[in-house]
XYZ file of C-alpha atoms in Angstrom:
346
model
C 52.937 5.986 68.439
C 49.515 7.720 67.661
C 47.618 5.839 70.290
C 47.361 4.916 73.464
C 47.962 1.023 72.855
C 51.569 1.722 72.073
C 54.038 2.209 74.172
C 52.005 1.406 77.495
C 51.603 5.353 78.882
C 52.894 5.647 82.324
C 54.039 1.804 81.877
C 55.709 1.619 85.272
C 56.490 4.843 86.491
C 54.651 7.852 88.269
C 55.898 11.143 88.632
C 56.742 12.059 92.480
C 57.998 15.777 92.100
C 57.283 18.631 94.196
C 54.288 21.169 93.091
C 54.479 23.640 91.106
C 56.025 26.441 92.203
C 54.925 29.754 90.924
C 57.359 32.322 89.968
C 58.739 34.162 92.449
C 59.169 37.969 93.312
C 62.864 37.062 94.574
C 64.585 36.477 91.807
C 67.732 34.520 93.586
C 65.713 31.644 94.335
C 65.266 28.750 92.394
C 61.994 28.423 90.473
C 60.284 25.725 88.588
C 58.363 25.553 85.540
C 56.251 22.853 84.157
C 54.790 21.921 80.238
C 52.840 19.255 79.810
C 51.391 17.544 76.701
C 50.706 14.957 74.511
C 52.502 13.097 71.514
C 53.411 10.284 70.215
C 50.413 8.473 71.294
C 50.734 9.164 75.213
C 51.540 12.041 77.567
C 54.643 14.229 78.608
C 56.048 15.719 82.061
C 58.629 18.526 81.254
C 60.152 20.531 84.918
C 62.419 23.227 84.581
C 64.806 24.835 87.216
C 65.612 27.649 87.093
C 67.607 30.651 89.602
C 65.023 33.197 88.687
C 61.676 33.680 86.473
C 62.481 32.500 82.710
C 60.724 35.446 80.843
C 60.548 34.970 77.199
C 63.211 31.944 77.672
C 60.061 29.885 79.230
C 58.140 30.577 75.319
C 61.948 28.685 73.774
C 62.077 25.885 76.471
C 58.591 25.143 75.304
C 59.168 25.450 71.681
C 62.422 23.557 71.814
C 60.393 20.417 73.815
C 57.699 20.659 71.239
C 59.784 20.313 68.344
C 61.845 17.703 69.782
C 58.911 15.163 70.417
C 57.504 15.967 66.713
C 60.744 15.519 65.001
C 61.420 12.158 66.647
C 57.727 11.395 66.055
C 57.715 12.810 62.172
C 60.836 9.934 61.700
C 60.072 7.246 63.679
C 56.601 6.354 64.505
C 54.272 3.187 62.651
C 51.566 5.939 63.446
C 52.864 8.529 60.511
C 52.244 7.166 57.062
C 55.489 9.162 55.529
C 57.288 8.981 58.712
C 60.619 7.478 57.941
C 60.256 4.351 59.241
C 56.701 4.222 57.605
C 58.437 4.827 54.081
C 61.016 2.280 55.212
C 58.385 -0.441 56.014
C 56.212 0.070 52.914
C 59.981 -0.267 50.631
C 60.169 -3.424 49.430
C 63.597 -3.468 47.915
C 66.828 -4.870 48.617
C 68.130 -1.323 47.233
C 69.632 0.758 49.827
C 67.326 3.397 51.939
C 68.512 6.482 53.105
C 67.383 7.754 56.496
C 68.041 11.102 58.942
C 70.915 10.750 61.226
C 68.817 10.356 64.450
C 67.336 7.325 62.861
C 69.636 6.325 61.847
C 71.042 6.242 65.338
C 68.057 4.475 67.037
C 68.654 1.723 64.708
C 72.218 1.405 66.238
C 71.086 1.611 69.518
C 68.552 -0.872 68.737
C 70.819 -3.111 67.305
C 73.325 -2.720 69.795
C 70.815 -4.044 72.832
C 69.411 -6.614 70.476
C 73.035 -8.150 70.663
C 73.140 -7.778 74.530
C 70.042 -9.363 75.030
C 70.797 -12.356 72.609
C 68.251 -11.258 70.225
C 65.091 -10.527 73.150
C 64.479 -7.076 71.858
C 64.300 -7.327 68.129
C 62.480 -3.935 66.507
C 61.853 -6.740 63.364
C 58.880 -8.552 65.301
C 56.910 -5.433 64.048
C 54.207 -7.788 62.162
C 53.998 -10.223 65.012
C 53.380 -6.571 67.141
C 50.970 -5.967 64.431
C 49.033 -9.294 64.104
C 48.576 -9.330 68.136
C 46.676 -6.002 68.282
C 49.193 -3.883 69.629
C 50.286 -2.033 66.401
C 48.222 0.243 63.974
C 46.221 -2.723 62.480
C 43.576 -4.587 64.444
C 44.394 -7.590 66.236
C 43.803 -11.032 63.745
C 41.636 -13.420 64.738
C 43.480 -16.542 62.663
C 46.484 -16.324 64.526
C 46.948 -20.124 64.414
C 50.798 -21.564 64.481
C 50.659 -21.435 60.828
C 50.163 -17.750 60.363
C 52.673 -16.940 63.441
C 55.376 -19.073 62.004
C 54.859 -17.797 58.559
C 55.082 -13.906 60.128
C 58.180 -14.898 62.074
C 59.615 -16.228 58.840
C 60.016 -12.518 58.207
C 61.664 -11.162 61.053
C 65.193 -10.898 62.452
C 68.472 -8.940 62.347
C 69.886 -11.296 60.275
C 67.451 -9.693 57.462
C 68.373 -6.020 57.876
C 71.982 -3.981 57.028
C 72.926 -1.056 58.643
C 75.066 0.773 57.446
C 75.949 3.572 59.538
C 78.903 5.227 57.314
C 76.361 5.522 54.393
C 73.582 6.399 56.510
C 71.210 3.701 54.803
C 69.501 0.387 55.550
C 69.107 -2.849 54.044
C 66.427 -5.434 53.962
C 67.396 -8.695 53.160
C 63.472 -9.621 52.920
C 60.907 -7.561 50.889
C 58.879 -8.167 54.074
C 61.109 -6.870 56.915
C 58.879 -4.179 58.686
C 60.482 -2.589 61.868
C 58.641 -1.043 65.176
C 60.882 1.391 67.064
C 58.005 1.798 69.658
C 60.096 0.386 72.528
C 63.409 2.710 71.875
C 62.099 5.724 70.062
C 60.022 7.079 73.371
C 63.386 7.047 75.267
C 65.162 8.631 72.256
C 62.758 11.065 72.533
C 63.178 11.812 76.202
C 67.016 12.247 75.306
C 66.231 14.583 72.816
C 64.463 17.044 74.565
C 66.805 16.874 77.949
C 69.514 17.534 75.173
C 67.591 20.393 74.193
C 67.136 21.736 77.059
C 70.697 21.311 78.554
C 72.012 23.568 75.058
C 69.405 26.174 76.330
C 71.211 26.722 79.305
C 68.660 24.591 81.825
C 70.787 21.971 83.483
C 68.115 21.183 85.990
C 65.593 19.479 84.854
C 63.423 16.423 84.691
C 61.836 15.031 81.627
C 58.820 12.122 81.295
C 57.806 10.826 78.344
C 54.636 7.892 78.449
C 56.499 6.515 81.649
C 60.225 6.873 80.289
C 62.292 9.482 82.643
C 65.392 11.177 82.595
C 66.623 13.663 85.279
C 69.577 16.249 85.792
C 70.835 18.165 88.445
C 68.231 18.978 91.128
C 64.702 20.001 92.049
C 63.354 23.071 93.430
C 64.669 21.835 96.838
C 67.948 21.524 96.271
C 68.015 17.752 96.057
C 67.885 14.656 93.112
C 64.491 14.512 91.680
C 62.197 11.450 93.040
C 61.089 9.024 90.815
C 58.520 6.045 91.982
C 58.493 2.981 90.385
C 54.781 1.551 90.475
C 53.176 -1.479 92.305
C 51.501 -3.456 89.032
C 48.119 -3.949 88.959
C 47.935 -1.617 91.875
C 45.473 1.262 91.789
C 47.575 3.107 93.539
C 51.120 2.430 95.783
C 54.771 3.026 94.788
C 57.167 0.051 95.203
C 60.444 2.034 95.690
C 61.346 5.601 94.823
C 64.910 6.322 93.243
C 66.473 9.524 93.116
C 67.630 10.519 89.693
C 71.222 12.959 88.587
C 72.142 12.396 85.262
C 69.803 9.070 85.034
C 67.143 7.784 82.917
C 65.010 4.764 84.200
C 62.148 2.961 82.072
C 59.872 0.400 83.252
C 58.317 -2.527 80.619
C 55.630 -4.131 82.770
C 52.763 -6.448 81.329
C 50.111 -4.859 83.307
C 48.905 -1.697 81.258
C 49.046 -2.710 77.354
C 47.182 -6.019 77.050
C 43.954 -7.989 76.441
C 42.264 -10.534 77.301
C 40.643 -13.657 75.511
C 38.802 -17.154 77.770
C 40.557 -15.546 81.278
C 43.867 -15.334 79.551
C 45.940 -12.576 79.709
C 47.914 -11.136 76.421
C 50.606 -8.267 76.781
C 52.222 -6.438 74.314
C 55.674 -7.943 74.730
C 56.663 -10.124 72.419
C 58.807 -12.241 71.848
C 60.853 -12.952 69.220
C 61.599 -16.786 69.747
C 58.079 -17.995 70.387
C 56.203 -15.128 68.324
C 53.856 -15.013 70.940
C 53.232 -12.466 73.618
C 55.479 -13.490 77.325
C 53.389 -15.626 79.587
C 56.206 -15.651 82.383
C 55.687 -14.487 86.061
C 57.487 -11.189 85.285
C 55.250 -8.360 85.936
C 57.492 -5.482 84.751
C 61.462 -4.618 84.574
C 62.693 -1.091 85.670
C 65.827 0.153 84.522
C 68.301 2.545 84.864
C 71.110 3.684 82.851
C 72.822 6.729 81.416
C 70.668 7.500 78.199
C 66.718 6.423 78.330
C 66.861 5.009 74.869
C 69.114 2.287 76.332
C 66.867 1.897 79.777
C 63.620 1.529 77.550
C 65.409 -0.877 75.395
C 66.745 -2.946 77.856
C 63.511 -3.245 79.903
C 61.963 -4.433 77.229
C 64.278 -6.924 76.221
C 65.123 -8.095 80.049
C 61.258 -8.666 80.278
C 61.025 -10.893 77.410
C 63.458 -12.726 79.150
C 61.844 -13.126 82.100
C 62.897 -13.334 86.038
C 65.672 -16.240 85.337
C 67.172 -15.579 82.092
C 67.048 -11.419 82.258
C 68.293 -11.150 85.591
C 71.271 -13.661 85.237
C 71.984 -11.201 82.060
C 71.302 -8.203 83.643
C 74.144 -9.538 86.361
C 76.964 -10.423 84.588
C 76.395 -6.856 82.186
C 76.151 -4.959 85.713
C 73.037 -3.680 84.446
C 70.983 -1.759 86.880
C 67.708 -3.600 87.198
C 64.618 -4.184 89.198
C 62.320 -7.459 88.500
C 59.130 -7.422 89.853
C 57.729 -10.749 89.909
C 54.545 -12.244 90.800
C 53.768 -14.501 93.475
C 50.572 -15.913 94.671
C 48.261 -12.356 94.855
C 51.652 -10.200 95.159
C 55.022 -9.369 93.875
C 58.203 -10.556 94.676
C 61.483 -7.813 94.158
C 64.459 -8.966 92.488
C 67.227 -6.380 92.551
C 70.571 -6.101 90.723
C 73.898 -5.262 92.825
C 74.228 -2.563 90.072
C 70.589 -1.101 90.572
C 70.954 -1.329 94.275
C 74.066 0.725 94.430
C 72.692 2.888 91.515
C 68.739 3.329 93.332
C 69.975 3.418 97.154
C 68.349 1.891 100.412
C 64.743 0.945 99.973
C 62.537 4.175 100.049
């Protein structure tokens, strides 16, 4: 999560919000404040509303966002060479290892859309992640059949434990090495909205690399405007959805990728073939309640692909937007549940 490579910065989404409003002399009318930074390997969006100016409460709404982002950072990035998961990769023991409560709770969640998405998002294909380029090693060059089935040979769920009562995990292989890079940035984004709701700041909308959540209203009285981006476009929104107590993620193929003899390589992988997706799928928006679930599920419905992620994203009333290509544009594919969760076209 210490670079830019990870986690696809601004994957899908860009920010349509109001600007900034400085504070006012009137006191009984709403204000917003803004922070802005940068951790775990990409950018962050923070507005604030507020009924009057925030005084010394602006210095703990900063300092609670901050800490927030490092925490989930300190535990969970590949980045971090004592991070928890670090230590947890570099373990190679069947013995039981102990890890923090919130990690131990993005490994749940994790889990828990791994089984909805038969096994698509899988935080185990961490070496194939790795081997590709997209991880903190450099990308091999021998990646013949060979060496991907022998990496794959190591990954799974069926080689990790969880168990949540003890508050340890298990690997079942020496070699099991995990990659919460397409959970951990929504986590994060829950984490600080959290922190910010306990602070007394209901109102407020939160952006981490792309990854949203919003709550309550904007300056102007009304849900907070998020666009979902054209890929590959320079510049162009394909719908904007207004967000109350929402979080919506986008996994698109079209900002973390290389390319080798005029092919194109993303970062999603999957778990099946071992190779990055090479469907028509150009990114998957999301929306649901928490964003650790929308980034997980985006993801995981991408891998998929158009046929196989929407059909799943239908009968789980998920609410999801496939963008798929066509010729030299896109074609949308909307689920009943997004449509009634996103509104009319915008």
């Amino acid at each position: 999560m210490a670079t830019d490579r990870r986690g696809a910065a601004r994957r899908a989404l860009a920010l349509l919000a109001a600007p900034l409003l400085f504070l006012s002399a009137c006191s009984s009318q709403p204000v917003q404040t803004a922070f802005a930074g940068a951790a775990m390997g990409t950018t962050w969006n923070v507005k604030i509303i507020a009924p009057g100016e925030l005084g010394e409460r602006e210095q703990q709404a900063g300092e609670a966002i901050r800490d927030a982002l490092d925490d989930v950072n300190s535990k969970m990035s590949t980045y971090v060479a004592d991070s928890e998961l670090s230590r947890f990769n570099a373990h190679r023991s069947s013995k039981p290892f102990p890890v923090s409560a919130e990690t131990m709770a993005v490994f749940v969640e994790a889990k828990r859309i791994g089984e909805l998405t038969g096994g698509a998002f899988d935080i185990t294909v961490g070496p194939l992640v790795n081997a590709w380029g997209f991880g903190p090693a450099d990308r091999r060059e021998d990646l013949d059949q060979a060496a991907i089935d022998e990496l794959k040979s190591h990954t799974g769920w069926d080689k990790l434990v969880i168990n949540e009562g003890e508050g340890t995990l298990v690997k079942l292989d020496p070699e099991l090495y995990c990659d919460l890079s397409a959970i951990a940035k929504g986590y994060a984004v829950d984490r600080v909205s959290a922190a910010l709701t306990e602070l007394g700041f209901p109102d407020h909308m939160v952006e981490v690399g792309g990854e949203v959540y919003a709550n309550g209203h904007n300056v102007e009285g009304r849900p907070w405007r998020i666009g979902i981006e054209k890929p590959d476009a320079v510049s162009g929104m394909q719908r904007v959805v207004g967000l109350d107590g929402l979080a919506m993620a986008t996994s698109g193929d079209y900002r973390n990728y290389f390319e080798r003899d005029g092919k194109r390589f993303s970062h999603e992988i999957d778990p099946v073939t071992g190779r990055p997706v090479e469907h028509r799928t150009a990114s998957v928006s999301v929306l649901e309640p928490t964003c650790a679930a929308a980034d997980a599920l985006a993801t995981g419905l991408i891998v998929m692909g158009e046929d196989r992620g929407y059909e799943r994203a239908v009968e789980l009333e998920i609410a999801a937007q496939f963008l798929v290509r066509e010729g030299d544009g896109f074609v949308e594919k909307t689920t009943p549940a997004f449509d009634r969760a996103a509104g009319p076209l915008q």
